Coordinates of C-alpha atoms in Angstrom, one line a residue:
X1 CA 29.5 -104.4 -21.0
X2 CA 30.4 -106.7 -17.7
X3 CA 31.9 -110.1 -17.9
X4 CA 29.8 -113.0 -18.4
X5 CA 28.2 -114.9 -15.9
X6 CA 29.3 -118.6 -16.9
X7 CA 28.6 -122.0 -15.9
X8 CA 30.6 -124.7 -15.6
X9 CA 29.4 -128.4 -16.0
X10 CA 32.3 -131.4 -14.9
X11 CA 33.4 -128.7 -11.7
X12 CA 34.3 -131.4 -9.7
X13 CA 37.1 -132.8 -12.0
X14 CA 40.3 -132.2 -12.6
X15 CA 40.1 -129.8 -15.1
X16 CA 36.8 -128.3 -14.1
X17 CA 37.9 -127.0 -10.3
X18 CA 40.6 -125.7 -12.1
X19 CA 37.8 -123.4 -14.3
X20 CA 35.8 -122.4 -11.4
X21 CA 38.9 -120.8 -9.6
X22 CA 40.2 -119.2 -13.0
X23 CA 36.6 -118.0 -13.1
X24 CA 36.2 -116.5 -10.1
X25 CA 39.3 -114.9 -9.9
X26 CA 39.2 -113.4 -13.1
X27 CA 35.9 -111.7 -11.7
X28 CA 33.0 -113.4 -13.6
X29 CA 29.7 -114.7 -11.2
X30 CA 30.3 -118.1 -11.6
X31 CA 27.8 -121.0 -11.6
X32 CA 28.5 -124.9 -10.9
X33 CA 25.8 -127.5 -12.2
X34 CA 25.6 -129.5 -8.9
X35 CA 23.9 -132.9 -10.6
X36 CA 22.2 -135.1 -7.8
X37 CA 24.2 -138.1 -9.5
X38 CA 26.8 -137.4 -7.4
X39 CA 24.6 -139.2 -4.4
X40 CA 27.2 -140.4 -1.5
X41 CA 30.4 -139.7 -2.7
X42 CA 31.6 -137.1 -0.2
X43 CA 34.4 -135.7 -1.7
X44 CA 33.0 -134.0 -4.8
X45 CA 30.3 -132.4 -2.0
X46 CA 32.7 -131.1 -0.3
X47 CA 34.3 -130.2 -3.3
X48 CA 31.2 -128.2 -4.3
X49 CA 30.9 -126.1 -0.9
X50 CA 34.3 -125.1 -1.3
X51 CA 33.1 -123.6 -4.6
X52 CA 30.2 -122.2 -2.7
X53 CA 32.5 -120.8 -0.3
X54 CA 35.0 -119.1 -2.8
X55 CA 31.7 -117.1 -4.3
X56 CA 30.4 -119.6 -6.7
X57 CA 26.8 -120.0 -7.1
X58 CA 25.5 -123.5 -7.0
X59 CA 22.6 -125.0 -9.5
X60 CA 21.1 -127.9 -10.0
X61 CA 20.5 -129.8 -12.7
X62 CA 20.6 -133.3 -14.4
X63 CA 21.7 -134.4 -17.7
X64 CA 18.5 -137.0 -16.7
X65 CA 16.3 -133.9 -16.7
X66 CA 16.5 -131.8 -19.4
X67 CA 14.2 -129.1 -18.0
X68 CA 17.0 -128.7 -15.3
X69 CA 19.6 -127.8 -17.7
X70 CA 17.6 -125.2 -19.8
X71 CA 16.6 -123.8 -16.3
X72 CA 20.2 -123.5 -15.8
X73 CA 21.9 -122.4 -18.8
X74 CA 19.2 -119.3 -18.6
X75 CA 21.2 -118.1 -15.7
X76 CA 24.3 -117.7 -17.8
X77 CA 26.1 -116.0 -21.0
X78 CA 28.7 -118.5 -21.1
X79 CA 28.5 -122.1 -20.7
X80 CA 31.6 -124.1 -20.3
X81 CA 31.8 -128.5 -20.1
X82 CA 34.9 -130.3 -18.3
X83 CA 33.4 -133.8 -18.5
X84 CA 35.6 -136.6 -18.6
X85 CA 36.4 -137.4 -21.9
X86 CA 39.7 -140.7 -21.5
X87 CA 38.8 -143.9 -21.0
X88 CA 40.3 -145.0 -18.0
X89 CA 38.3 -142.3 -15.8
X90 CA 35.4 -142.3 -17.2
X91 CA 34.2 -141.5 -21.1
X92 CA 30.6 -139.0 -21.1
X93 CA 31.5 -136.6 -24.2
X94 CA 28.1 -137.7 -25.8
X95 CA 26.5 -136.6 -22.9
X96 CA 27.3 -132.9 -23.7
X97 CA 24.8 -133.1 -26.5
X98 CA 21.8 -133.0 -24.3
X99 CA 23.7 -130.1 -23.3
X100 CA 23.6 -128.3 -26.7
X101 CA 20.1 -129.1 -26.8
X102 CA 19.8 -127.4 -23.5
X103 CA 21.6 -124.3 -24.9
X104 CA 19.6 -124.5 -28.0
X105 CA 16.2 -124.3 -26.1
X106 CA 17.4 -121.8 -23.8
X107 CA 18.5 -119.5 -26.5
X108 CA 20.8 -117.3 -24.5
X109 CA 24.2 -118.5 -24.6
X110 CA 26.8 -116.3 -26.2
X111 CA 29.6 -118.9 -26.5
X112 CA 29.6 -122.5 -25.3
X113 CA 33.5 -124.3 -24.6
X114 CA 33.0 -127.8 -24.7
X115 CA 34.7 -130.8 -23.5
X116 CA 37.9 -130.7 -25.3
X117 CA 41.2 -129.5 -24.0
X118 CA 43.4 -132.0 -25.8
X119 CA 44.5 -132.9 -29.7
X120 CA 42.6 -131.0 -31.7
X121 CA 39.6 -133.8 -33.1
X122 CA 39.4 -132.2 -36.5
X123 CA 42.8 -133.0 -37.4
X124 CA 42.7 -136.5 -35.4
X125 CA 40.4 -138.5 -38.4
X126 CA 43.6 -140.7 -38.6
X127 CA 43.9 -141.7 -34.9
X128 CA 44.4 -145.0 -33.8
X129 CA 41.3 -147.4 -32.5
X130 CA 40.1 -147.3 -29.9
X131 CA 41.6 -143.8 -28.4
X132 CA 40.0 -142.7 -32.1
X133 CA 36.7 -142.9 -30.2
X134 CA 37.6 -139.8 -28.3
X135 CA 38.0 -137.4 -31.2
X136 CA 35.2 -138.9 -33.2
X137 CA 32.8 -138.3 -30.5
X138 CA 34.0 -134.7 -30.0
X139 CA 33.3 -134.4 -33.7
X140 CA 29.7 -135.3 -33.5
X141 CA 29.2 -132.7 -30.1
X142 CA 31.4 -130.2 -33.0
X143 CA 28.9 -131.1 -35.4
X144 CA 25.6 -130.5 -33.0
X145 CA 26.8 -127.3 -31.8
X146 CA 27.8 -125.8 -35.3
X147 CA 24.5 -127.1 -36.7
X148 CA 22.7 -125.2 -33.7
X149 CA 24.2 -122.1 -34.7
X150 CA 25.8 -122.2 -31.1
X151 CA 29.0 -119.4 -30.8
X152 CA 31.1 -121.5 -29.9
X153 CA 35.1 -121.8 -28.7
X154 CA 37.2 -124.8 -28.9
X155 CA 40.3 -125.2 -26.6
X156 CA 43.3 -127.0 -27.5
X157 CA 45.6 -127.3 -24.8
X158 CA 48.5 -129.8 -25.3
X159 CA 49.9 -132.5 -22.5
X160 CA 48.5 -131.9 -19.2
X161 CA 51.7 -131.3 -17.1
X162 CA 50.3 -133.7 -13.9
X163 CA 49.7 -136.6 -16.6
X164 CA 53.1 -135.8 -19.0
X165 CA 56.1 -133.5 -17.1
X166 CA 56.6 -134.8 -13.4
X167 CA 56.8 -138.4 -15.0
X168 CA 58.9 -137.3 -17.7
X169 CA 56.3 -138.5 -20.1
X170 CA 57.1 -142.4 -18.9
X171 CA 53.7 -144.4 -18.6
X172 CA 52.1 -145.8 -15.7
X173 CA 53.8 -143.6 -12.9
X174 CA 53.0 -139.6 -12.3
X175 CA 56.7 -139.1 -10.9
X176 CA 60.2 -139.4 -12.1
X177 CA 62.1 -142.0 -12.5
X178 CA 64.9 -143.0 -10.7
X179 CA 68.1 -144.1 -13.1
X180 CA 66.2 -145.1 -16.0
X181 CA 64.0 -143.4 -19.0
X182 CA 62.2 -144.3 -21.6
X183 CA 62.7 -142.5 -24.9
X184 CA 60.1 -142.1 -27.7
X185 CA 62.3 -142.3 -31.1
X186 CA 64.8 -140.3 -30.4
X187 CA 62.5 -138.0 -28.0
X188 CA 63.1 -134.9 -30.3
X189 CA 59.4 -134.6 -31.7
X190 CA 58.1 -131.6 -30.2
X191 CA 55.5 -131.2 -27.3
X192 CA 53.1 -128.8 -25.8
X193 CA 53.3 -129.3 -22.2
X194 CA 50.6 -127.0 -19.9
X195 CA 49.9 -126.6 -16.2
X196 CA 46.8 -127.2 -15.5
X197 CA 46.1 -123.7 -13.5
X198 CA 47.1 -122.0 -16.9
X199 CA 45.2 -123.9 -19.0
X200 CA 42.2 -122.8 -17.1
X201 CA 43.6 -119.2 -16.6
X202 CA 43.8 -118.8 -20.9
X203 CA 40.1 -120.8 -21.7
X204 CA 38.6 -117.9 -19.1
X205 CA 40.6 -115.6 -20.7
X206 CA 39.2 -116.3 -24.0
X207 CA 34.7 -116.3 -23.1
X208 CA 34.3 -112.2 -23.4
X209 CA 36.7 -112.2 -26.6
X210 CA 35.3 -111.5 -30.1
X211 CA 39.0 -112.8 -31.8
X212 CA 38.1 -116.2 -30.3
X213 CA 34.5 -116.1 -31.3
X214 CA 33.5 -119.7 -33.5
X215 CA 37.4 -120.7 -33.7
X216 CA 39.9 -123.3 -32.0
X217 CA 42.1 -121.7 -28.8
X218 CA 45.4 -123.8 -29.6
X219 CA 47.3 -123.3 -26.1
X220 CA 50.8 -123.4 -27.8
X221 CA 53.5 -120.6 -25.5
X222 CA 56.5 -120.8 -26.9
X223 CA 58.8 -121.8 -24.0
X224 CA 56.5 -124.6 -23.2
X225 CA 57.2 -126.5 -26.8
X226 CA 59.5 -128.8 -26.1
X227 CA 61.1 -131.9 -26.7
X228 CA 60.9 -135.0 -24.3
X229 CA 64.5 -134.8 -24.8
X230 CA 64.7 -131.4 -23.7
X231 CA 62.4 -131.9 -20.3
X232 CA 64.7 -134.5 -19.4
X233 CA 67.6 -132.5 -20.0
X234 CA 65.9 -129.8 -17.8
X235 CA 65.2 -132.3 -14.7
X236 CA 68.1 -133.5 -15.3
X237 CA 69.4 -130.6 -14.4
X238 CA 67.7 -129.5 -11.6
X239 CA 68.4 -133.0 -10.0
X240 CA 71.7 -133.3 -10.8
X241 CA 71.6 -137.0 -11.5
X242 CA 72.1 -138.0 -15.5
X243 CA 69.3 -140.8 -16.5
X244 CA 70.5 -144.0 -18.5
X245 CA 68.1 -143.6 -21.6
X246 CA 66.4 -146.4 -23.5
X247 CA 64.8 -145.1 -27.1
X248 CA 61.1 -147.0 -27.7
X249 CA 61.1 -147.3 -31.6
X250 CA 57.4 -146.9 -33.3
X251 CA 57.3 -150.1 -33.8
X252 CA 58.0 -151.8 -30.0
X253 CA 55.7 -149.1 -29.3
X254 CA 52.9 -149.9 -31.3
X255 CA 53.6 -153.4 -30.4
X256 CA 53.6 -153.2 -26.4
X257 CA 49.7 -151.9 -26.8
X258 CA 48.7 -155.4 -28.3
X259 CA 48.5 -157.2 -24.5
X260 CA 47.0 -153.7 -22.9
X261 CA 42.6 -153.4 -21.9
X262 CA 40.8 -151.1 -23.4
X263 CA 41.2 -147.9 -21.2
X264 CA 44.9 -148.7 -21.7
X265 CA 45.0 -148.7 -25.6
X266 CA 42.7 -146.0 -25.9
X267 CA 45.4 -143.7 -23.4
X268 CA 48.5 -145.5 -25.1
X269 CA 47.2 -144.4 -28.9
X270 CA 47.1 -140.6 -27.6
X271 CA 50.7 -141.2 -26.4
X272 CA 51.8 -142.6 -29.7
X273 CA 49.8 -139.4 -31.6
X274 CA 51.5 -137.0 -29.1
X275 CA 55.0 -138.2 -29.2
X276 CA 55.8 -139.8 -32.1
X277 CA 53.7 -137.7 -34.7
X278 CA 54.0 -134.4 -33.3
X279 CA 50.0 -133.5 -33.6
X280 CA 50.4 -131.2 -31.1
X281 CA 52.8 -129.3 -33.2
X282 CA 53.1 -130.5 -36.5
X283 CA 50.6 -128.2 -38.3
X284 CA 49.9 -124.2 -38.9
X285 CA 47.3 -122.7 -36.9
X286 CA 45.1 -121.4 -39.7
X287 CA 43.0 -118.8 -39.9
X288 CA 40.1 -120.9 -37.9
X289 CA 42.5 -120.9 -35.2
X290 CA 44.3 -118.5 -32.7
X291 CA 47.2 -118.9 -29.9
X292 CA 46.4 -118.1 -26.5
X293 CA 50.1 -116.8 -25.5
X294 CA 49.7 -114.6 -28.7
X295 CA 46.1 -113.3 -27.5
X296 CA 46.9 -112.6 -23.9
X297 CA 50.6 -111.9 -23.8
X298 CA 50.0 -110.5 -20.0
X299 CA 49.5 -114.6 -18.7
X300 CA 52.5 -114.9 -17.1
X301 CA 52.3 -119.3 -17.8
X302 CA 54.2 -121.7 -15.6
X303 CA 57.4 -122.9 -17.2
X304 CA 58.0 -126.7 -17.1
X305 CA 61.5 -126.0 -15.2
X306 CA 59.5 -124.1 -12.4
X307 CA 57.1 -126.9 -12.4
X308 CA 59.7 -129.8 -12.0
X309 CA 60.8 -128.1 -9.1
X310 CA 58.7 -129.4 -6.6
X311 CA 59.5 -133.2 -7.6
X312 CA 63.1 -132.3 -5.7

């Protein structure tokens, strides 16, 4: 058998460029859903000829036209969905269920990867409002695809590295900090942190294999667990400049959301999940479950000191 033709819906964002290039490199035809509800913004056209120009075929289609999207998804064996899904960019998770309808009707698909790419949502019942919104919504697209009888495969894929490592996991700033950080605790809970390019290169890796078929990809690689202790250790390191450290208990934590907006409660609840709980780590992967490093041992992932190199 050749590799599946897939298409991706979201290509323009920041994960979803990221899965047309994994795509096409990995040698799959490759399809982008080029929705006319981009109308003047330039950049994400430009965006999409640059797809065009790598070898990527461009469709359209409109989550306003549901026609369009079954015309679409025939094209394809896989379907995969990168739409924004955290509050301060943008929140469209429910969309994807006109999406499984799409798929549904279409009748073709051999495995759909939806919008996830974060905490797992099916151990996330407990989350904090209103970030909870994230994982219950995922849950309902869960619930629509499983009740479609749609293959399916769910990626988790830990702290991106351009929102959590250059910053040292400190809020409100992507770089790192000059002479002072913020601890969470005691900044020993353990942490997944990914580059983005990987976490694209494993969820491609994953569309033509049967061990992932109707399970959760948790993107977990051993030498990317770490604490936020240990990454400052590491830039520490590489800088050669010790940090004065400040430890956030839970509680001033939990307290410092009270004043935030919406968008910034939502983002500062998946903080608190991520690095005081340990959801990214604090659990089994079970038998509904596999580890990408495990599956595809060849993946030769970025390491977070590599990655805090170019901050020098």
């Amino acid at each position: 058998m050749g590799k599946s033709k897939v298409l991706v819906v979201g290509a323009t964002g920041y994960i979803g460029k990221r899965i047309v290039k994994a795509s096409l490199d990995q040698g799959h035809i490759t399809y982008v859903l080029q929705r006319p509800e981009i109308g003047l913004d330039i950049d994400k056209l430009h965006l999409l000829l640059s797809f065009k120009k790598q070898g990527a075929r461009l469709v359209e289609g409109s989550f306003s036209d549901q026609k369009s999207l079954v015309e679409a998804v025939k094209k394809v064996d896989v379907v995969i969905c990168t739409v924004s899904g955290v509050h301060f960019k943008g929140h469209n998770i429910l969309m994807q269920l006109k999406l499984v309808d799409a798929i549904k009707e279409a009748g073709n698909v051999k495995r759909f990867l939806p919008s996830e790419f974060g905490m797992d949502p099916a151990r996330m019942g407990h989350a904090l409002a209103p970030g909870r919104e994230t994982f219950d919504q995922k849950m309902i697209v869960r619930k629509a695809i499983e009740e479609s009888k749609i293959p399916f495969t769910y990626v988790s894929a830990g702290c991106f590295a351009g929102y959590f490592v250059g910053n040292l996991s400190q809020l409100e700033t992507l770089t790192p900090p000059k002479d002072k950080i913020c601890l969470y605790g005691d900044g020993n809970v353990k942490v997944v942190y990914m580059d983005e390019d990987d976490i694209a290169t494993f969820t491609i890796k994953t569309i033509d294999d049967p061990r992932t078929l109707n399970k959760t990809l948790y993107l977990r690689p051993p030498e990317n667990i770490l604490s936020q202790r240990k990454l400052v250790e590491i830039w520490e390191k590489l800088s050669g400049k010790e940090l004065e450290k400040i430890s956030i208990s839970e509680e001033e934590f939990l307290a410092s959301m009270e004043d935030k907006d919406y968008a910034a409660k939502g983002g500062m609840g998946h903080f608190y999940h991520i690095s005081y709980e340990g959801s990214l780590t604090n659990f089994e992967i079970g038998e509904d479950g596999e580890e990408a490093s495990n599956l595809y041992p060849e993946v030769k992932y970025t390491r977070m000191d590599e990655y805090l190199k170019i901050f020098l």
